[in-house]
Short mmCIF file of C-alpha atoms in Angstrom, two decimals:
data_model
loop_
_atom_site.label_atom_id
_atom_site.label_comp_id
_atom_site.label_asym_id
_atom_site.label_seq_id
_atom_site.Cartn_x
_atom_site.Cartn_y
_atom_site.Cartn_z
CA UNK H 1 0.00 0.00 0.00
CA UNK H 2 1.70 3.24 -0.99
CA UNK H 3 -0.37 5.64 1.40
CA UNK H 4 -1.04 5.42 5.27
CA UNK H 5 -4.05 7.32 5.72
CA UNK H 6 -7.80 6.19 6.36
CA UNK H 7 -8.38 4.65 3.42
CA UNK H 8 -5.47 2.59 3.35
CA UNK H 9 -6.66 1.75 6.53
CA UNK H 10 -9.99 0.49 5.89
CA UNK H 11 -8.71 -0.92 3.17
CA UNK H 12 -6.07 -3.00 5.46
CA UNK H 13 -8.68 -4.07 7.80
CA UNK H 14 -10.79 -5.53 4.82
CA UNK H 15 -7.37 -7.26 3.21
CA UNK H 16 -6.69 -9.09 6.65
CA UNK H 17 -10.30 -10.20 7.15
CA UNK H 18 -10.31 -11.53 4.04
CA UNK H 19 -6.68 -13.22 5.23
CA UNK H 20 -4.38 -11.23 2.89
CA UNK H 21 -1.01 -9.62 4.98
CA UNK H 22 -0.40 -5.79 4.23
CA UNK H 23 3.12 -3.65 4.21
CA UNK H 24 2.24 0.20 3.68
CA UNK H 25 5.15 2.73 2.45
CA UNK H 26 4.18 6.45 4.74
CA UNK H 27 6.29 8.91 5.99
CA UNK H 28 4.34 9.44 9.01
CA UNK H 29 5.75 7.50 11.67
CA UNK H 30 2.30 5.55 13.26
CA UNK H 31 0.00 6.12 10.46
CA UNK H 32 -3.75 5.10 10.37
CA UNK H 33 -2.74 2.31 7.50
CA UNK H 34 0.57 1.59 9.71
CA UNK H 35 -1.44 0.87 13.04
CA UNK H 36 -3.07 -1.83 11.39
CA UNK H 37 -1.02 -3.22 8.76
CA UNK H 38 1.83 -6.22 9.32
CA UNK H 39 4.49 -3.72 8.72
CA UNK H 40 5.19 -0.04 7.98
CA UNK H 41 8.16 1.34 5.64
CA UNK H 42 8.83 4.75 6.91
CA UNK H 43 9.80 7.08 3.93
CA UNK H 44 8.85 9.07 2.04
CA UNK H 45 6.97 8.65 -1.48
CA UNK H 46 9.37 9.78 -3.82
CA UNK H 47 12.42 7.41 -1.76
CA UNK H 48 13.58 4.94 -4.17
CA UNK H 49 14.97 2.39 -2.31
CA UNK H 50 11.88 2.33 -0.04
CA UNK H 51 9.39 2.37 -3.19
CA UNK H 52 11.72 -0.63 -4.25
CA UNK H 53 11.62 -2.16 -1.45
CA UNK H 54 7.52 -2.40 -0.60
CA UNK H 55 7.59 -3.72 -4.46
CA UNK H 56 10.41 -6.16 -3.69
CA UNK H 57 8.14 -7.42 -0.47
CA UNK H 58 4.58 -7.49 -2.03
CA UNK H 59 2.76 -9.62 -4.51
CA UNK H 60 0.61 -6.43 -5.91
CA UNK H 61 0.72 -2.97 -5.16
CA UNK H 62 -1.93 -0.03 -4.62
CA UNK H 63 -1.79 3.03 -3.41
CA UNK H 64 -5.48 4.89 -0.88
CA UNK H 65 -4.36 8.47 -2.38
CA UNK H 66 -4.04 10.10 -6.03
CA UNK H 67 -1.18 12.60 -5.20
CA UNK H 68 1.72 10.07 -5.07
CA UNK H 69 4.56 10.75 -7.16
CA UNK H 70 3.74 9.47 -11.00
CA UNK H 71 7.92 8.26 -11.23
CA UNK H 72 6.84 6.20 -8.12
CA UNK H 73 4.80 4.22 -9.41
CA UNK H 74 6.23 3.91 -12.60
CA UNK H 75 9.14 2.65 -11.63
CA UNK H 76 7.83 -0.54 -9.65
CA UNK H 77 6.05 -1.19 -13.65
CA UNK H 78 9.55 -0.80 -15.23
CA UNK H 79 10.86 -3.24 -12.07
CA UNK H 80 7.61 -5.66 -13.54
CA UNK H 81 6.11 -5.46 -10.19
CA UNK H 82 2.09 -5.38 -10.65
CA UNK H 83 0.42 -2.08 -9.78
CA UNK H 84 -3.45 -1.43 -9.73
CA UNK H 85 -4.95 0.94 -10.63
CA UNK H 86 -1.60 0.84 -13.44
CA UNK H 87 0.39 4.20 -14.09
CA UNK H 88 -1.61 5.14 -16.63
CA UNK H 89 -5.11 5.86 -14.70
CA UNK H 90 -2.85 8.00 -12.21
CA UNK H 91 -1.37 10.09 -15.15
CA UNK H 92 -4.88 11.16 -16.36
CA UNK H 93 -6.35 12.00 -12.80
CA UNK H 94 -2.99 13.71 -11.44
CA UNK H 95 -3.86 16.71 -13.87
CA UNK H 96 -7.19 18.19 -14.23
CA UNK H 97 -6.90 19.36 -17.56
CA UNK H 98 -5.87 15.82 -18.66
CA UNK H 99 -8.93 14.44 -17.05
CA UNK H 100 -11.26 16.85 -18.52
CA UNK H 101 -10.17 16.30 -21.94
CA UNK H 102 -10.27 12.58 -21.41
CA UNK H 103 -13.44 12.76 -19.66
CA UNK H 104 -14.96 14.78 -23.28
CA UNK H 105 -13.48 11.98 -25.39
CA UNK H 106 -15.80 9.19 -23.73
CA UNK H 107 -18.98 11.50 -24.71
CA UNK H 108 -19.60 12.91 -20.96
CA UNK H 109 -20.31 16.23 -20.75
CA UNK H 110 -17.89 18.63 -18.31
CA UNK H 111 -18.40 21.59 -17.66
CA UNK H 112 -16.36 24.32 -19.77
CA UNK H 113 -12.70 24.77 -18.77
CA UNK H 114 -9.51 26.39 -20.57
CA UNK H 115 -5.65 25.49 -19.09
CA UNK H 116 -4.61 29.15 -17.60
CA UNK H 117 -0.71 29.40 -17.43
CA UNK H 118 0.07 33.56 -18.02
CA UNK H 119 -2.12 36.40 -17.24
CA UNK H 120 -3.30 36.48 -21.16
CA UNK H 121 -4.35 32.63 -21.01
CA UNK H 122 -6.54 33.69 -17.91
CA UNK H 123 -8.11 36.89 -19.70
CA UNK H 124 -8.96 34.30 -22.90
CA UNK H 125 -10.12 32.14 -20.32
CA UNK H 126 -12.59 34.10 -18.66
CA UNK H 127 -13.50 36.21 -21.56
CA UNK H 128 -14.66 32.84 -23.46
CA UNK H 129 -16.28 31.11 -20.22
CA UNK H 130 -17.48 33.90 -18.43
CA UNK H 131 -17.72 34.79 -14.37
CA UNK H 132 -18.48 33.01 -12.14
CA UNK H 133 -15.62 30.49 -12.54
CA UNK H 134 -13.27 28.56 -10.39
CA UNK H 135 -9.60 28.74 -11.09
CA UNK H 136 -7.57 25.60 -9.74
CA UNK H 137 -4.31 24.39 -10.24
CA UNK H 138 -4.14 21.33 -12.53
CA UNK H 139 -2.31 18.88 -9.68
CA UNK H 140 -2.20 18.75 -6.15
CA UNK H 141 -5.23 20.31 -3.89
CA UNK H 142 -8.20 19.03 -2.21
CA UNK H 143 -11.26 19.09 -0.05
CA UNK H 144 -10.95 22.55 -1.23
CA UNK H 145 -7.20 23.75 -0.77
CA UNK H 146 -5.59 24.71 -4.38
CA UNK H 147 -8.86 26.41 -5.71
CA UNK H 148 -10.66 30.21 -5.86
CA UNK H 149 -13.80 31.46 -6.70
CA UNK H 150 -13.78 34.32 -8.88
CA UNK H 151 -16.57 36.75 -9.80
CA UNK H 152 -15.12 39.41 -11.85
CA UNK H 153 -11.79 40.32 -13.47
CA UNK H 154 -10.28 41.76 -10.24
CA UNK H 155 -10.56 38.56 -8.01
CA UNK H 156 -9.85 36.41 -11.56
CA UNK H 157 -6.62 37.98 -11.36
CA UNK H 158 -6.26 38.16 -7.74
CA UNK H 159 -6.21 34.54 -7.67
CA UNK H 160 -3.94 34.08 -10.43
CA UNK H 161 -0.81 35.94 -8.39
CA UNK H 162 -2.08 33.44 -5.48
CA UNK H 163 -1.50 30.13 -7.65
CA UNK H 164 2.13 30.80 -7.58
CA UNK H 165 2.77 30.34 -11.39
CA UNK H 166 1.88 26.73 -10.95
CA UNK H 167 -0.11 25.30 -14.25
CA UNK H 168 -3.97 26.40 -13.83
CA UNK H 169 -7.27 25.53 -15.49
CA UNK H 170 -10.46 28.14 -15.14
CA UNK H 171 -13.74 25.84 -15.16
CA UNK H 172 -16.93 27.28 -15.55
CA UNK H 173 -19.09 27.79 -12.07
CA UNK H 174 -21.95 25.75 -12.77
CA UNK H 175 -25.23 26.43 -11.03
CA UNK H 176 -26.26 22.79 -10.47
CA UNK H 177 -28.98 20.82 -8.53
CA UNK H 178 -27.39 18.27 -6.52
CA UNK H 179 -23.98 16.96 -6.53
CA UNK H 180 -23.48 13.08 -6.62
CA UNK H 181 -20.66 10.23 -7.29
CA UNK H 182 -21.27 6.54 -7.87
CA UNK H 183 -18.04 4.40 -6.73
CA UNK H 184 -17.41 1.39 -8.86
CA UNK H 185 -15.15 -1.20 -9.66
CA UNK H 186 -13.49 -3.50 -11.99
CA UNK H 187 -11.48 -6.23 -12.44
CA UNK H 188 -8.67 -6.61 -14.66
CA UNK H 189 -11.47 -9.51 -16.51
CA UNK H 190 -13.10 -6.13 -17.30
CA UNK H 191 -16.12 -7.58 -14.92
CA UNK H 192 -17.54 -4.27 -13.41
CA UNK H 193 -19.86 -3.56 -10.53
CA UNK H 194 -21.01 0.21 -9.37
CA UNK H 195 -22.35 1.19 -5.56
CA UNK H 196 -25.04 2.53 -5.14
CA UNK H 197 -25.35 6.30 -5.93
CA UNK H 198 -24.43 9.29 -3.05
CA UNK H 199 -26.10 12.50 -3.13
CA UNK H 200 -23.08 14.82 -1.23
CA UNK H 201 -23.26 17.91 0.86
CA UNK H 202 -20.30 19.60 1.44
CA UNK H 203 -19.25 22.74 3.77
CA UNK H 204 -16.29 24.89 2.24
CA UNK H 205 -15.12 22.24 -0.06
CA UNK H 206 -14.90 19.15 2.16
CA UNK H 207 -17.34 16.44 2.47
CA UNK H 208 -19.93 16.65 5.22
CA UNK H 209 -22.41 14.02 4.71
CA UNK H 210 -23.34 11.66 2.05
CA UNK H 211 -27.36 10.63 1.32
CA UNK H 212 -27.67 6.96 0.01
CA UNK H 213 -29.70 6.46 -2.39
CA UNK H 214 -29.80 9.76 -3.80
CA UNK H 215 -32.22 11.58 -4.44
CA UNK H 216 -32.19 12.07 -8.08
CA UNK H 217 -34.42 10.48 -10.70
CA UNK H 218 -34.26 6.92 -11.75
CA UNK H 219 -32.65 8.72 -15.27
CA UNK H 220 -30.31 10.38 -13.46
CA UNK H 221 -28.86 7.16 -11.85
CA UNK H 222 -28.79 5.17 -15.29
CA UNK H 223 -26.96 8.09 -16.70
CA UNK H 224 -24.17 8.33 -14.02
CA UNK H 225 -23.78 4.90 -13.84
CA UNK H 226 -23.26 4.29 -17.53
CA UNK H 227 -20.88 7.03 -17.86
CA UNK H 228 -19.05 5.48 -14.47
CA UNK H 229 -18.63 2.38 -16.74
CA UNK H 230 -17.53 3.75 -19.80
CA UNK H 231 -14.99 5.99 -18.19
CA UNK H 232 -13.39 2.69 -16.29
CA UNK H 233 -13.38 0.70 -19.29
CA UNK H 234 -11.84 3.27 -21.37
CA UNK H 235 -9.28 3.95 -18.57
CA UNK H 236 -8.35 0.85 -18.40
CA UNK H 237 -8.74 0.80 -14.50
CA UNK H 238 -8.46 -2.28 -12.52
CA UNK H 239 -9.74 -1.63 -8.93
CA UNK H 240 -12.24 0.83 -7.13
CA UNK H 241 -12.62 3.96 -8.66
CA UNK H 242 -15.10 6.88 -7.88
CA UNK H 243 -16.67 9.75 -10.15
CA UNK H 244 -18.14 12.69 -8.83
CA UNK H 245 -20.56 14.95 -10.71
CA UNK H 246 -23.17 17.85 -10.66
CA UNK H 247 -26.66 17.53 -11.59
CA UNK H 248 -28.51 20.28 -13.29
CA UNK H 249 -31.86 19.04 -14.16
CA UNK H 250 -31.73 15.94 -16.40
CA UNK H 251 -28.08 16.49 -17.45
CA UNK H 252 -25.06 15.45 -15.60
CA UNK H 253 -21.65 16.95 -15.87
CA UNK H 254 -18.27 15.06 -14.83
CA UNK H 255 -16.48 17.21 -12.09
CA UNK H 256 -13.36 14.92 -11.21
CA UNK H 257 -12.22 10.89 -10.89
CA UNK H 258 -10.75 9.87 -7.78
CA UNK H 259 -9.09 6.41 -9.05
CA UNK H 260 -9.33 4.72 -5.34
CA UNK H 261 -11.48 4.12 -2.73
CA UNK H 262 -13.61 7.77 -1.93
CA UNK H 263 -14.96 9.30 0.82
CA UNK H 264 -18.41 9.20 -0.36
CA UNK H 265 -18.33 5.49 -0.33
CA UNK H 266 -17.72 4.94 2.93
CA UNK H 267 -21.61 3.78 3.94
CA UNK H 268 -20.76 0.82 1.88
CA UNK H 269 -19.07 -0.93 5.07
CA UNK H 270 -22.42 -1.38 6.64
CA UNK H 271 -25.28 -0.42 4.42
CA UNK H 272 -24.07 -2.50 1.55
CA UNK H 273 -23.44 -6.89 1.81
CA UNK H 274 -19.88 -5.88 0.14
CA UNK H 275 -17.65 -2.82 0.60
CA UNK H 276 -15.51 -0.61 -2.07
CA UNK H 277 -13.02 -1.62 0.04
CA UNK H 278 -13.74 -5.24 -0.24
CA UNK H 279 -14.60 -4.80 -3.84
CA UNK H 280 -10.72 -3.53 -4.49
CA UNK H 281 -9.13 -6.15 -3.18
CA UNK H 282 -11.19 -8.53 -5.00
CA UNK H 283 -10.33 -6.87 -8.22
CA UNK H 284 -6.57 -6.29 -7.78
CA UNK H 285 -6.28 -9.60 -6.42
CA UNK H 286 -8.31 -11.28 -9.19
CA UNK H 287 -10.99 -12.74 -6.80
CA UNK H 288 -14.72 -12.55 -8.31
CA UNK H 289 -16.92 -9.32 -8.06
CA UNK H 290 -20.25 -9.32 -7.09
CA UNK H 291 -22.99 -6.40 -7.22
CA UNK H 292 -23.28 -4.03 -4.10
CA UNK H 293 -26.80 -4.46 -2.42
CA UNK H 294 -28.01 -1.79 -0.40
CA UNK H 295 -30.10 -2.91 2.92
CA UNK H 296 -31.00 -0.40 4.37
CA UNK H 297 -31.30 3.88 3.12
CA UNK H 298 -28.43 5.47 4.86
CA UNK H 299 -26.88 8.34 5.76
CA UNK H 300 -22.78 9.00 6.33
CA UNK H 301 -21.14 11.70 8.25
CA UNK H 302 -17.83 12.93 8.07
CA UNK H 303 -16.48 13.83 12.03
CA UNK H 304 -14.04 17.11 11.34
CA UNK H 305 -11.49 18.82 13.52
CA UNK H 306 -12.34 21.96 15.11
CA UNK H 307 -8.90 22.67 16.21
CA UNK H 308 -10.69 22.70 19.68
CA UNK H 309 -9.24 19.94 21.29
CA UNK H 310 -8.43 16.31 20.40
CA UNK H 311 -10.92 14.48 22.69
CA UNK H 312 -14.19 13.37 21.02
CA UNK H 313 -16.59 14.13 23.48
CA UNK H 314 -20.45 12.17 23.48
CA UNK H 315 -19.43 9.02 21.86
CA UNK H 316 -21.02 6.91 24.56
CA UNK H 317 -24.69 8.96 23.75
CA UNK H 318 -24.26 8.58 20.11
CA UNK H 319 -23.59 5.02 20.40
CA UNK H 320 -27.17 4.48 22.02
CA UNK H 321 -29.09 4.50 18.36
CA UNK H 322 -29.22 0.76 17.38
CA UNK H 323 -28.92 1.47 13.62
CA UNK H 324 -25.36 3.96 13.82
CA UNK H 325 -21.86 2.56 13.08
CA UNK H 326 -18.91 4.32 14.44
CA UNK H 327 -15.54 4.56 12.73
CA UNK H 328 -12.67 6.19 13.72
CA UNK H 329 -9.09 6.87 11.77
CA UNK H 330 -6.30 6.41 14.65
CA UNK H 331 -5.36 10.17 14.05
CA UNK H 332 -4.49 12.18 17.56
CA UNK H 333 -4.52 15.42 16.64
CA UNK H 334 -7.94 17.27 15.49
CA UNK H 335 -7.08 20.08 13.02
CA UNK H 336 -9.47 22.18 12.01
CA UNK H 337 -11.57 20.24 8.99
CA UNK H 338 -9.17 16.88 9.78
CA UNK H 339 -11.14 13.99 8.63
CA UNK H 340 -10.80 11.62 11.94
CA UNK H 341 -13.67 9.87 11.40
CA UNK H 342 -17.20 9.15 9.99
CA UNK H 343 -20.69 7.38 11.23
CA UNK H 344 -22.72 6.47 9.05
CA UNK H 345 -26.43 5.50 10.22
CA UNK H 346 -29.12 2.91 8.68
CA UNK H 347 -32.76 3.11 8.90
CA UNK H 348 -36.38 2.24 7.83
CA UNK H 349 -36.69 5.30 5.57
CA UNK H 350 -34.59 7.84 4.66
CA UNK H 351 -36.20 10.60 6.38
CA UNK H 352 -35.46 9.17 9.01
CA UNK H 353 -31.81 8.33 8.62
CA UNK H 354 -31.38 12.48 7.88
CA UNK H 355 -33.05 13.16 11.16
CA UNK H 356 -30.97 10.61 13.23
CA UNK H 357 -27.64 11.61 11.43
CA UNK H 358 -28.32 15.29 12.45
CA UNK H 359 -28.68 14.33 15.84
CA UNK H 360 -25.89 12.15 15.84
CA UNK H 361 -23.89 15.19 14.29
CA UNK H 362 -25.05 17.99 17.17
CA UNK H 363 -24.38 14.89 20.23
CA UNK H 364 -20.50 14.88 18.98
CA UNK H 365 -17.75 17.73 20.13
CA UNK H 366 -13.87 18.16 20.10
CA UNK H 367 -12.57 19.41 23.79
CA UNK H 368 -9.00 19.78 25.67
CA UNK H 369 -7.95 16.18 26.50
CA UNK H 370 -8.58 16.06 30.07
#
């Protein structure tokens, strides 16, 4: 596992369930992944001799994040050490502009973006596209960091001195409905299965909750799903995968491919028979898939930081509704917006799932370890 965060961890607790021994490659001494894996190589990402040696040690390699170094991964494929998702899927979602364009060429719509590298690309930019538009840099960012909403010429600019003459792309600001992803997966067979679809609401660019099913129309889901499909086949990507996009009546527009296990799939350890994480180690370890069933609607919450304190207060109360299911990451220090965990609760109806989530949501609070 090249990664050591929560998703490497979940996905480490599903491998050794399933009776499969992990070795994760993280600089952070006593990372999520590393607390529950066999072994931890302590390095950093771009290391050689570490990224040689997890390759050396392992009988397939993955990695739980998309901003590893490209070369890294490369060179374990030029060592003939098997990698999934391969090389190739990272160098397409590692740059924004590449993923757009790819994204057109399978027939899905995105919304309209222009690569911004000079002041003169940005006023061509935003004289084409118009305002409001968000100007990002192609790689690196997320959960919000890396990006700037611009209204007129004067912040468009503003923002462009702030990128730090990194490459940029302006997208268009869409004005959309709902947002949604569908995680899926696929095997290296091409067999393919997709999750159910997540209706996401965010606060300030980081995912707060996720609704399962979402509420969209049944058109809506055959649409995001068959787009989901055709962008993994044509990708060529052999694992778990998730797409996000926006909704704007009956149209759907690709906003980005995370090509690992996502945040937004997280219900899928308890409101689904099989997990994304389950699901990608199935794939990459050629082991059959099977289709996702959802039991029960449910609805996932994302526990934050508040820079407050790093004792989770109320977790005994919230633990008294019979249909919740607490996880938490192994991280010690609550930064403001820090993922550190999520709950995710099941129930008869979804209604009722919102209402119980909420209350789970208001019982929780960081304080001063005491």
């Amino acid at each position: 596992m090249l990664g050591g965060g929560q998703l490497g961890r979940m996905l480490t607790l599903e491998a050794k369930r399933m009776g499969f021994r992990v070795i994760t490659l993280d600089p952070v001494v006593d990372s999520p992944c590393g607390q529950v894996a066999d072994e931890q190589i302590i390095a950093e990402y771009d290391d050689p001799q570490a990224v040689a040696d997890l390759g050396a040690r392992s009988d397939v390699v993955t990695y739980e994040f998309e901003n590893i170094p490209l070369a890294s991964v490369q060179a374990l494929e030029e060592e003939g050490r098997i990698v999934r998702p391969a090389s190739r899927v990272l160098a397409v979602t590692q740059d924004r502009l590449a993923e757009k364009r790819f994204v057109r060429g399978c027939g899905v719509m995105t919304v309209e973006f222009a690569g911004v590298a000079c002041a003169e690309e940005l006023e061509a930019a935003f004289t084409r596209i118009g305002f409001p538009g968000v100007l990002k840099t192609v790689r690196g960012g997320y959960d919000g960091k890396g990006q700037w909403f611009v209204r007129d010429v004067d912040e468009a600019r503003k923002a462009l001195s702030q990128g730090s003459g990194v490459p940029l792309i302006y997208e268009q600001f869409l004005h959309f409905d709902r947002e949604v992803s569908v995680v899926a997966t696929r095997g290296a067979d091409g067999a393919s299965i997709a999750f159910p679809v997540s209706e996401n609401l965010h606060d300030r660019g980081v995912l707060a909750t996720s609704i399962i099913p979402a509420r969209v129309s049944p058109l809506i889901i055959e649409r995001v799903r068959a787009a989901a499909r055709v962008i993994g086949e044509r990708l060529g990507v052999v694992g778990t995968y998730c797409i996000e996009f926006f909704v704007r009546g009956e149209e759907i527009f690709v906003n980005e491919i995370a090509p690992r296990v996502h945040n937004s799939g997280h219900f899928s350890l308890d409101a689904t028979q099989i997990s994304q994480f389950e699901a990608h180690i199935r794939a990459i370890c050629d082991l059959p898939l099977v289709e996702p069933e959802l039991l029960r609607p449910s609805v996932m919450v994302n526990i934050l930081g508040t820079g407050e304190g790093d004792h989770l207060d109320g977790i005994p109360r919230l633990l008294t509704d019979p249909g919740l299911k607490l996880h938490l990451y192994g991280k010690t220090h609550a930064a403001v917006r820090r993922k550190m965990g999520h709950f995710t609760v099941l129930a008869p109806t979804l209604d009722e799932a919102l209402v119980r989530a909420e209350v789970g949501r208001k019982i929780l609070h960081w304080t001063a370890a005491t």
